[in-house]
Each structure stands twice: as C-alpha cells, then as structure tokens.
PDB file of C-alpha atoms and ligand atoms in Angstrom:
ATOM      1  CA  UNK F   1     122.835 178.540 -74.776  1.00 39.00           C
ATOM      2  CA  UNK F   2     124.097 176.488 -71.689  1.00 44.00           C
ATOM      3  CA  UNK F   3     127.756 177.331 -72.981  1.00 45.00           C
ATOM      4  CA  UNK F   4     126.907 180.788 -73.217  1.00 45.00           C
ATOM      5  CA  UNK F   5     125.645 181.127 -69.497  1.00 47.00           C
ATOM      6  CA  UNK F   6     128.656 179.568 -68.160  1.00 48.00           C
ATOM      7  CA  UNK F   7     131.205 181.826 -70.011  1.00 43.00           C
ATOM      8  CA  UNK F   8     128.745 185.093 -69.497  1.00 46.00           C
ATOM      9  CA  UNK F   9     128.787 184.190 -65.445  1.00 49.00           C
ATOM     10  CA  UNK F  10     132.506 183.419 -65.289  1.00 49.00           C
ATOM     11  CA  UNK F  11     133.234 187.022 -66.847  1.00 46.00           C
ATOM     12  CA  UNK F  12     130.503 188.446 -64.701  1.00 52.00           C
ATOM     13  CA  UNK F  13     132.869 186.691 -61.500  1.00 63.00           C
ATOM     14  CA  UNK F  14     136.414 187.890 -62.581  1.00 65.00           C
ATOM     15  CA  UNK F  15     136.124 191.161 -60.786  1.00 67.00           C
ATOM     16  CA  UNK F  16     140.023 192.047 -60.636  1.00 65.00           C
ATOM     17  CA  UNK F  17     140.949 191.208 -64.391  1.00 62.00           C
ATOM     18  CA  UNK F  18     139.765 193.101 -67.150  1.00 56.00           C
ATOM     19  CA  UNK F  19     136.927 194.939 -64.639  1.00 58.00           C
ATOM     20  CA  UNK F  20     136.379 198.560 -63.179  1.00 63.00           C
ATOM     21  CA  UNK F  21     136.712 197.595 -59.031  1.00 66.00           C
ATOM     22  CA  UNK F  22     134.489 200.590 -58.598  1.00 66.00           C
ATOM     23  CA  UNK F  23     131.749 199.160 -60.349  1.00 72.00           C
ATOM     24  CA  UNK F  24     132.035 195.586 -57.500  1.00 74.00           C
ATOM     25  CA  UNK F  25     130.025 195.933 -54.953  1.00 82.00           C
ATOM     26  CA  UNK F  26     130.592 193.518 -52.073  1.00 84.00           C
ATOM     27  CA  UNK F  27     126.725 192.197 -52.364  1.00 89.00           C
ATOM     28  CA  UNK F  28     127.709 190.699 -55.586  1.00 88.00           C
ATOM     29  CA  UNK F  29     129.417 187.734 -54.196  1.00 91.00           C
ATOM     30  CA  UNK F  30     126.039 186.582 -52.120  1.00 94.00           C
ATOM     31  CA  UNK F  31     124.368 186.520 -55.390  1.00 93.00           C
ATOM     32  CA  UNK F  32     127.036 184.619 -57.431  1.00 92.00           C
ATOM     33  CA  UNK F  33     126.920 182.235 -53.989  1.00 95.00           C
ATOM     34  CA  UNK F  34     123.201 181.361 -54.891  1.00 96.00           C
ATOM     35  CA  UNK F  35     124.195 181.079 -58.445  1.00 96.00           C
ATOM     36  CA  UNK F  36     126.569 178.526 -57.345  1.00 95.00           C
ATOM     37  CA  UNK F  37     124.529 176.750 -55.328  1.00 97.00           C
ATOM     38  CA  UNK F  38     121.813 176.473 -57.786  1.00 97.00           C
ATOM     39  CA  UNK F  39     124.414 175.236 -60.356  1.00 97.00           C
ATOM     40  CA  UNK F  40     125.966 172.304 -58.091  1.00 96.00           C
ATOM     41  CA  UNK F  41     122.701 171.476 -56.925  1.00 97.00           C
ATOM     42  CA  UNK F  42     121.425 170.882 -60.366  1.00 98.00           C
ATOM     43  CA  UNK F  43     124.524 168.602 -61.100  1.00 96.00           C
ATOM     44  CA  UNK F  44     124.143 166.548 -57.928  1.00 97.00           C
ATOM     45  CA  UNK F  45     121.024 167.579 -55.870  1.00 97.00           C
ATOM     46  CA  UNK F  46     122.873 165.277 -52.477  1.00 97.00           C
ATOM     47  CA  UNK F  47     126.441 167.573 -53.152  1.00 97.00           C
ATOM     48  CA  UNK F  48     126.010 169.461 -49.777  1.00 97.00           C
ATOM     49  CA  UNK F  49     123.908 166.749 -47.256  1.00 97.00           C
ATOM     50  CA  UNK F  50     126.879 164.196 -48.346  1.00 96.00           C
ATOM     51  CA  UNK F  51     129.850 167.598 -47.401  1.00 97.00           C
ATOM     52  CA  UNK F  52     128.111 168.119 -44.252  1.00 97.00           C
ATOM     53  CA  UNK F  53     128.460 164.599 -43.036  1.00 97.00           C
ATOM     54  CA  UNK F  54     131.970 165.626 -42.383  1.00 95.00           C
ATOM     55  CA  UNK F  55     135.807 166.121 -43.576  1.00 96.00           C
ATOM     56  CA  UNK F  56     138.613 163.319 -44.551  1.00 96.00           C
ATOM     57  CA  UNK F  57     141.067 165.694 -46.423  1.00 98.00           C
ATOM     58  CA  UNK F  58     144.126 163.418 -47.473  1.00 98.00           C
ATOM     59  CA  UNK F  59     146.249 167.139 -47.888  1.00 98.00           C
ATOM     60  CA  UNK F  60     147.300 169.804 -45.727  1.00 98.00           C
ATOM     61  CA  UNK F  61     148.344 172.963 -47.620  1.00 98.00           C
ATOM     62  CA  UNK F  62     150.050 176.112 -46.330  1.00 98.00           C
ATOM     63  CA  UNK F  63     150.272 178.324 -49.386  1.00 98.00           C
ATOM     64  CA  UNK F  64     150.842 181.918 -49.615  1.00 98.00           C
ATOM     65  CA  UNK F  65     147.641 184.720 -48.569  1.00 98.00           C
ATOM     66  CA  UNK F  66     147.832 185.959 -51.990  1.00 98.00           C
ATOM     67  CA  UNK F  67     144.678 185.780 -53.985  1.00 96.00           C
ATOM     68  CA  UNK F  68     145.741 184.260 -57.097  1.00 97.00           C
ATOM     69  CA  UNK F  69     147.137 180.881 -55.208  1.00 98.00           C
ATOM     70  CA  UNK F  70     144.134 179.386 -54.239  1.00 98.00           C
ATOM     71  CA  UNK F  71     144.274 175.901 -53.193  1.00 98.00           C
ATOM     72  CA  UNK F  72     141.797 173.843 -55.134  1.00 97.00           C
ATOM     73  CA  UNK F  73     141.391 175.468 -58.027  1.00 97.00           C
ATOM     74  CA  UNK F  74     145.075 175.611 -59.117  1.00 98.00           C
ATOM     75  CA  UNK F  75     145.280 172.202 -58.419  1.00 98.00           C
ATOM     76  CA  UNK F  76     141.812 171.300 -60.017  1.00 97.00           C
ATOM     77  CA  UNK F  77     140.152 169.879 -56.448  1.00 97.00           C
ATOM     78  CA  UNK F  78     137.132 170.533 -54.773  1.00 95.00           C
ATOM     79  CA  UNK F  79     135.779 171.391 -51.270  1.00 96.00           C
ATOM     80  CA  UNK F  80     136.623 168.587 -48.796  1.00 97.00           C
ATOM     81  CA  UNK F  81     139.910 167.820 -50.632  1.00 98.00           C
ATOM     82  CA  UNK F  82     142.525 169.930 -49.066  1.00 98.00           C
ATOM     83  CA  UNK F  83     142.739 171.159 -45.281  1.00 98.00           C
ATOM     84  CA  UNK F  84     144.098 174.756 -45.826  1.00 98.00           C
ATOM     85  CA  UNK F  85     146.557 177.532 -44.341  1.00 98.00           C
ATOM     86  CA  UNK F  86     147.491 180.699 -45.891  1.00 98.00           C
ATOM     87  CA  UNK F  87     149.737 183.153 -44.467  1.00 98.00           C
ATOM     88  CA  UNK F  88     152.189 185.802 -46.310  1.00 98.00           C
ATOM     89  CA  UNK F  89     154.879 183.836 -48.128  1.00 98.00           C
ATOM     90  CA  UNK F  90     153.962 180.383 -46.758  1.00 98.00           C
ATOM     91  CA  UNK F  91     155.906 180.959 -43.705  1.00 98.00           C
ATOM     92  CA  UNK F  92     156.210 177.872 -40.909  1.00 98.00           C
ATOM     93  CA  UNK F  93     156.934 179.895 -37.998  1.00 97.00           C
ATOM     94  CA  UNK F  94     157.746 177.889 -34.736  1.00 95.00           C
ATOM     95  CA  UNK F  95     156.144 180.212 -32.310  1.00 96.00           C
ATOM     96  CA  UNK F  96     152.856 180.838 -35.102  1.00 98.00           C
ATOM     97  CA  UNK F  97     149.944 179.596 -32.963  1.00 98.00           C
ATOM     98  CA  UNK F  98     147.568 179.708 -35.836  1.00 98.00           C
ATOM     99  CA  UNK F  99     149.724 177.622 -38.223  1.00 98.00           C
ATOM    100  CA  UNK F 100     150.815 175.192 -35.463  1.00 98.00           C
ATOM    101  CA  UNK F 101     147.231 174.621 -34.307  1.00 98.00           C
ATOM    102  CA  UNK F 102     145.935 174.020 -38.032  1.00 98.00           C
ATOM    103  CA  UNK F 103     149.393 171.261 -38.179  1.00 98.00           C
ATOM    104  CA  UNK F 104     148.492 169.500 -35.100  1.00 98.00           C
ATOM    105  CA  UNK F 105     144.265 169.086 -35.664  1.00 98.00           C
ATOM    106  CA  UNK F 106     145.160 167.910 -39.655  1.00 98.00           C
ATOM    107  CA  UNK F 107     147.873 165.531 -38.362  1.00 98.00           C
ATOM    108  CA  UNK F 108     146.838 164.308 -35.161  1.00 97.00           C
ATOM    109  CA  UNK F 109     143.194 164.255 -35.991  1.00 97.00           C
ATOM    110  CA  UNK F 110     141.859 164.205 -39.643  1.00 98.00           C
ATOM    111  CA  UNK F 111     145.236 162.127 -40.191  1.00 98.00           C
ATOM    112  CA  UNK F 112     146.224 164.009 -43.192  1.00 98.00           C
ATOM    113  CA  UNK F 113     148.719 161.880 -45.774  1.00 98.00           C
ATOM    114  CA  UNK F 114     150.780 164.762 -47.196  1.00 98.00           C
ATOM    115  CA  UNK F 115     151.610 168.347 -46.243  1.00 98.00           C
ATOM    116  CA  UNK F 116     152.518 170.718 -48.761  1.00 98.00           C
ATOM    117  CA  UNK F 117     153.960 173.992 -48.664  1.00 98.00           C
ATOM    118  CA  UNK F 118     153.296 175.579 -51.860  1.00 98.00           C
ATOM    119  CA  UNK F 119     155.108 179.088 -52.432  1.00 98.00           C
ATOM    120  CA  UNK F 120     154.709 181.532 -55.410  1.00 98.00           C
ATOM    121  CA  UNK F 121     157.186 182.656 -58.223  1.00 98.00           C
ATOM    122  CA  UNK F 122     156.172 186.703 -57.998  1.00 97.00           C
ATOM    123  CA  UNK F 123     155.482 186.416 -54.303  1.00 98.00           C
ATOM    124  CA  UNK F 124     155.396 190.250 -52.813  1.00 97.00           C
ATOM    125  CA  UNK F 125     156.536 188.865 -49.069  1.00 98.00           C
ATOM    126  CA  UNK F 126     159.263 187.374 -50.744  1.00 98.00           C
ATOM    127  CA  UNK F 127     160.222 190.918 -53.030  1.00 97.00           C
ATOM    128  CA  UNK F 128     159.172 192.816 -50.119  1.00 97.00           C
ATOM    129  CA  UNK F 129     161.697 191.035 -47.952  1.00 97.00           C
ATOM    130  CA  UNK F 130     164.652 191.572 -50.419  1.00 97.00           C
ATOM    131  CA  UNK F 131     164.292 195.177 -50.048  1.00 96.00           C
ATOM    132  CA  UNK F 132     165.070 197.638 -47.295  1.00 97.00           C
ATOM    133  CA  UNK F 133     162.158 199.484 -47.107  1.00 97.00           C
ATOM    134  CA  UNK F 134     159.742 199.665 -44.203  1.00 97.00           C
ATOM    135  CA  UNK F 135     156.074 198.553 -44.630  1.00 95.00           C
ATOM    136  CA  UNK F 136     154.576 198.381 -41.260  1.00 96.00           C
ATOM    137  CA  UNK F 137     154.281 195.306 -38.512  1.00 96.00           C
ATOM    138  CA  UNK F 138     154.230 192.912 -41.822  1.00 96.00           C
ATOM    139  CA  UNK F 139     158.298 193.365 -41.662  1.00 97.00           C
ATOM    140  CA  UNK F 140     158.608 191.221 -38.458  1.00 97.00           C
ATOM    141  CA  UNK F 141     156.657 188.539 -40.445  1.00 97.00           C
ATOM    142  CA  UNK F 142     159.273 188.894 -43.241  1.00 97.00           C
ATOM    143  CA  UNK F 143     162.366 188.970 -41.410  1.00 97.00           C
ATOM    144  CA  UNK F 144     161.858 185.488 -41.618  1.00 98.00           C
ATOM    145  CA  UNK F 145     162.604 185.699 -45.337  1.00 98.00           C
ATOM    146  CA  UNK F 146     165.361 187.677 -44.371  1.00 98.00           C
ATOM    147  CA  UNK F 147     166.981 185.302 -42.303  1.00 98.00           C
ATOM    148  CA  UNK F 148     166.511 182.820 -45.220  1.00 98.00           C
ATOM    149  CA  UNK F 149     168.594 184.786 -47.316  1.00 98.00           C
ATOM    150  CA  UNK F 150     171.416 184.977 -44.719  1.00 98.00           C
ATOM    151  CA  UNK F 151     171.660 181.841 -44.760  1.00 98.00           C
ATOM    152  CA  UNK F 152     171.891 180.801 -48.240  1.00 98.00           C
ATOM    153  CA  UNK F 153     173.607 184.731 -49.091  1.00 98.00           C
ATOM    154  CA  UNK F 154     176.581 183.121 -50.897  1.00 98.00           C
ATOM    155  CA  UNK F 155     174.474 181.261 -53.194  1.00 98.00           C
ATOM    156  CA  UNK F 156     171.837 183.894 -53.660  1.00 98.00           C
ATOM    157  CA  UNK F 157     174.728 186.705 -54.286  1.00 97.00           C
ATOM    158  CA  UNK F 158     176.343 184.443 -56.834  1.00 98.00           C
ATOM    159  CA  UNK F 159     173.194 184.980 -59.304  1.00 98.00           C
ATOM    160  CA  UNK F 160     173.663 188.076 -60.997  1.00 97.00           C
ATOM    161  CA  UNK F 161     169.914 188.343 -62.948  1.00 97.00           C
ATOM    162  CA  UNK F 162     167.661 190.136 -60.053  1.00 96.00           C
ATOM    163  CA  UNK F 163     164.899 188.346 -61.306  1.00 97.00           C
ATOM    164  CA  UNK F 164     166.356 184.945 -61.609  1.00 98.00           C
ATOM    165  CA  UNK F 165     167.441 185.779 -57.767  1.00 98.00           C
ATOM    166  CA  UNK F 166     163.792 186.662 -56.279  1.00 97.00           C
ATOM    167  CA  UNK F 167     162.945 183.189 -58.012  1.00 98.00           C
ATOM    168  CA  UNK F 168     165.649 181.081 -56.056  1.00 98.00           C
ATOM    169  CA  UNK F 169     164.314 182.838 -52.621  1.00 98.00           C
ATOM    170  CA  UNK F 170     161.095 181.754 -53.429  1.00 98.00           C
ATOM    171  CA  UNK F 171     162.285 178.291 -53.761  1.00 98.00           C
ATOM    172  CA  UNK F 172     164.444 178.155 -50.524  1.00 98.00           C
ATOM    173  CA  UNK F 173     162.001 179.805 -48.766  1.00 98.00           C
ATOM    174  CA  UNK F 174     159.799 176.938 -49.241  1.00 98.00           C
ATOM    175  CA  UNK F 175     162.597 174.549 -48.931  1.00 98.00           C
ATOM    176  CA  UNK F 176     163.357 176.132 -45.537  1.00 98.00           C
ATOM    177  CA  UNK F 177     159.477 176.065 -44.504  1.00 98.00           C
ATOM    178  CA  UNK F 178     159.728 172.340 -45.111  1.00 98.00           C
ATOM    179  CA  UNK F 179     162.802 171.693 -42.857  1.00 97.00           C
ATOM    180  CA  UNK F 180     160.758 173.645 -40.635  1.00 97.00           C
ATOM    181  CA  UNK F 181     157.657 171.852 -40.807  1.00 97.00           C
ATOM    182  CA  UNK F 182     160.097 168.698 -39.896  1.00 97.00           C
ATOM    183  CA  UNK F 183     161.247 170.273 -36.669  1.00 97.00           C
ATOM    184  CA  UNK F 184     157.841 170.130 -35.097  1.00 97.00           C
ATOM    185  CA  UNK F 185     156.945 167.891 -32.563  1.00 96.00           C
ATOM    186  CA  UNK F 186     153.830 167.324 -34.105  1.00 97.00           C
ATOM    187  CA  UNK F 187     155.656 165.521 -37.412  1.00 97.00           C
ATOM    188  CA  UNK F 188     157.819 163.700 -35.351  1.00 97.00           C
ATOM    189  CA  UNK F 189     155.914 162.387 -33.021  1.00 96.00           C
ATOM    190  CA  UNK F 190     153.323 161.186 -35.917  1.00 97.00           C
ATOM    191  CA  UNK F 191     156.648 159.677 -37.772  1.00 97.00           C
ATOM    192  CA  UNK F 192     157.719 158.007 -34.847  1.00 96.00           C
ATOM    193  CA  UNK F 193     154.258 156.604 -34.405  1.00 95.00           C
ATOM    194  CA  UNK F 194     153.985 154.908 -37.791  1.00 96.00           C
ATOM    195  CA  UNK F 195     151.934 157.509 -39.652  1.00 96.00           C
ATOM    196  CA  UNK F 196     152.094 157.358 -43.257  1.00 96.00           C
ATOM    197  CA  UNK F 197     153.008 161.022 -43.809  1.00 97.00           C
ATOM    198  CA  UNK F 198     155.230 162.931 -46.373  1.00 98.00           C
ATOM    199  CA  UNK F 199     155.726 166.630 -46.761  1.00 98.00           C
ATOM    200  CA  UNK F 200     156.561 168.138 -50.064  1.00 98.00           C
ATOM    201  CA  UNK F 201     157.575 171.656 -51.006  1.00 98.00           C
ATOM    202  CA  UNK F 202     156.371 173.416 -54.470  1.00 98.00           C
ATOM    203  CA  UNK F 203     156.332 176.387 -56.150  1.00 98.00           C
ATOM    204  CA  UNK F 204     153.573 177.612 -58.471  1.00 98.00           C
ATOM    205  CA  UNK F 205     153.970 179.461 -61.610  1.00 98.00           C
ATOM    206  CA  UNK F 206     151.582 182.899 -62.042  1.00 98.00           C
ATOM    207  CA  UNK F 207     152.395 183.421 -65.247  1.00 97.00           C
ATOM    208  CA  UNK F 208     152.252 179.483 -66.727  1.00 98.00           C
ATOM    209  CA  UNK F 209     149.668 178.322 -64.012  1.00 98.00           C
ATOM    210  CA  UNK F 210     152.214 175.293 -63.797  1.00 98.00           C
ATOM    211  CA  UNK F 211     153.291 174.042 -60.489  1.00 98.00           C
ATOM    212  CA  UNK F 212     157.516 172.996 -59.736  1.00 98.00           C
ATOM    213  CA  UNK F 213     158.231 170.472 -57.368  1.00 98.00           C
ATOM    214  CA  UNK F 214     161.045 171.492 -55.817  1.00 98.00           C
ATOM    215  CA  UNK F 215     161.864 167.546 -55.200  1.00 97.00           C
ATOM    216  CA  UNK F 216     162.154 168.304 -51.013  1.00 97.00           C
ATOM    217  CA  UNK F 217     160.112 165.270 -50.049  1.00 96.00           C
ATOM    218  CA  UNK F 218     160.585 163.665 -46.743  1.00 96.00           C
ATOM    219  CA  UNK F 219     158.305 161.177 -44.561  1.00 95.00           C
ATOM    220  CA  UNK F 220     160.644 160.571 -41.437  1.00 93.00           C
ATOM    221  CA  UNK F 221     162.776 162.799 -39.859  1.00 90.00           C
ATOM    222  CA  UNK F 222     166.029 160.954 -40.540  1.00 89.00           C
ATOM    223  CA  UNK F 223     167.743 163.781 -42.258  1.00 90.00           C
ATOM    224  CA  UNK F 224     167.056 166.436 -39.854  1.00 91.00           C
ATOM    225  CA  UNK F 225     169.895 167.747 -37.739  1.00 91.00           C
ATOM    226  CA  UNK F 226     170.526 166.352 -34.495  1.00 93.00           C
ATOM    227  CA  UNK F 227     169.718 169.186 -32.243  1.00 94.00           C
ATOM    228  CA  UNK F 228     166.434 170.100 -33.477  1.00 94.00           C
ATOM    229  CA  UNK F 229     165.436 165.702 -33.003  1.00 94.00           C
ATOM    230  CA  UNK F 230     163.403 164.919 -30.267  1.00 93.00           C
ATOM    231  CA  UNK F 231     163.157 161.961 -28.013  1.00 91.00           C
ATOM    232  CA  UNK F 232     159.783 159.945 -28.154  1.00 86.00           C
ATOM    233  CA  UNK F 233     157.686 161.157 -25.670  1.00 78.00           C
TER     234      UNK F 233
HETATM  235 ZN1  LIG U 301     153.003 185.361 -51.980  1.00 65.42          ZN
END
C-alpha cells in the first residue's frame, strides 16, 4: 500500500514526461510541497529545525539552467549538500556578477572543498551556439561558446560525425569554464592561502543518467598561464 503511494505520487509529480502540460496548474506544486513535507517529517520529525541551524556545503556546483540537470538528485544528495549555480551552458564568465559573487561567498566563506562545473551532453546553449541563427539577447551569452570553438576549431573541424562534434564542445566548454574558474582571484588567492580546494569539470549523460569526468582536476594554480597569475595580495 505504502509502495503504491510512493509510485502513484511520483507519477502524479512528473508533469513534463508522459503528461498533458495543459492539465498542470502551477498550484499543484504547493500541494506536492506539503506532501513532501509531511513525508520527510514522518521519516525524521527534527529534518528541518537541524537544516535551519545553518549550511556547511563541502561542493560548489555551476551546472547548466536546464531542467533535467538538477544538482542533487543526479548525483543522489540532499538539501544542504551542494552550494548551487545554474546559468545556460555552465558558463564562468569573468565579468558575470552573479556567478562571481556565488564563487567568492562559497569559497571565502562556507569554505567549500571542491567546485564543479558540470555541463550536459544535449545541451541547447551549446547546439544553439554552433549554429548561425539569431535567438534574441541569449546570443551574447553564447558567443562565449563561440569563442570556445575558435579556439579549439582545428580539432572540432577534424570530427566529421555532427553529433560526435556537439559532444566534444560540450566537453571543452566545460574544460574551458574550469581554466576559467582558475583565473579568478578568488581561487588563487584561497590556493595561495592554503585552502584545501580542487575544481573538477564533468559532463552528464541525459540519455544514460551517467556522469563523465572529464579528468580536468586542479587544486593550485600551477598550470595556469603566466599572464592570467596574480601576485599575492
Ligand atoms: Zn544545457
């Protein structure tokens, strides 16, 4: 009977698969919130007084906006686990605000151990950027992507399968993002002060669920090119 509830509310909550959108309405999601609550409360009736004490993510993640590469539950963790940023395409942008903010409060203050930028195979900034059509303001955001593929052109133009090609710019987009993320002056300065702190760049499957480690792991800033290193301050 339990079982039964449980797999009767999860299809009741999978409104974009398999579902008429027409028949969501927006109101639904307050009532599957006090169905949630009621759930985790009944497993551990202290789950939100011991949340609200306060946050000690070990992870920063800046994935992709897209709604089917959510954080924890691709990754099988729960609230208070991961310190999150989503954009379109994962992007580390140097002049982003937003994204340089969220950096600096996880590393300087919650003291994250790892940041990982997690891309998507399938990702539509990524196809959108290999294309020449216009979609709005959204294509200064992706000349980003663009510029990625300038730089590694030669390699990209040597793979003749279109599909096999949108999945290498995924993966040097991330691997890009995470030279990027070493750049900052927020990562070096927390290297240069000690701070246990690696970043990682990965690339999730939508079609397996399975997540590649692209194997671009650093925690100092030894291999980054002279002119982007900074003195300590
Ligand atoms: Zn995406």
């Amino acid at each position: 009977m339990e079982n039964q509830q449980k797999r009767q509310s999860r299809e009741t909550k999978n409104i974009s698969v398999g579902h008429d959108l027409h028949q969501f309405d927006y109101s639904d999601l307050l009532r599957w919130n006090k169905q949630w609550v009621a759930e985790t409360l009944a497993e551990d009736p202290d789950y939100f007084k011991k949340l609200s004490k306060g946050q000690n993510p070990p992870i920063l993640w800046i994935g992709c906006a897209d709604s089917r590469v959510p954080a924890n539950q691709i990754t099988g963790t729960n609230p208070g686990d991961i310190f999150v940023h989503r954009n379109i395409a994962n992007m580390v942008i140097h002049t982003d605000m937003n994204m340089l903010s969220v950096l600096d409060y996880a590393v300087s203050v919650l003291r994250v151990k790892h940041v990982i930028v997690c891309g998507h195979y399938g990702c539509g900034g990524v196809l959108a950027a290999m294309s020449h059509k216009q979609f709005g303001l959204i294509d200064n955001w992706l000349r980003h992507i663009k510029d990625v593929y300038r730089t590694h052109s030669d390699e990209l133009e040597k793979i003749a399968d279109e599909t096999e090609r949108r999945m290498r710019l995924v993966e040097l987009n991330v691997i890009e993002n995470v030279y990027n993320l070493c750049k900052t002056s927020t990562l070096q300065n927390a290297w240069k002060q000690g701070h246990e702190l690696s970043v990682h760049g990965w690339v999730y499957s939508l079609e397996t669920g399975i997540i590649n480690d692209l194997n671009v792991s650093f925690n100092s800033d030894e291999k980054l090119g002279s002119v982007f290193k900074f003195d300590a301050k």
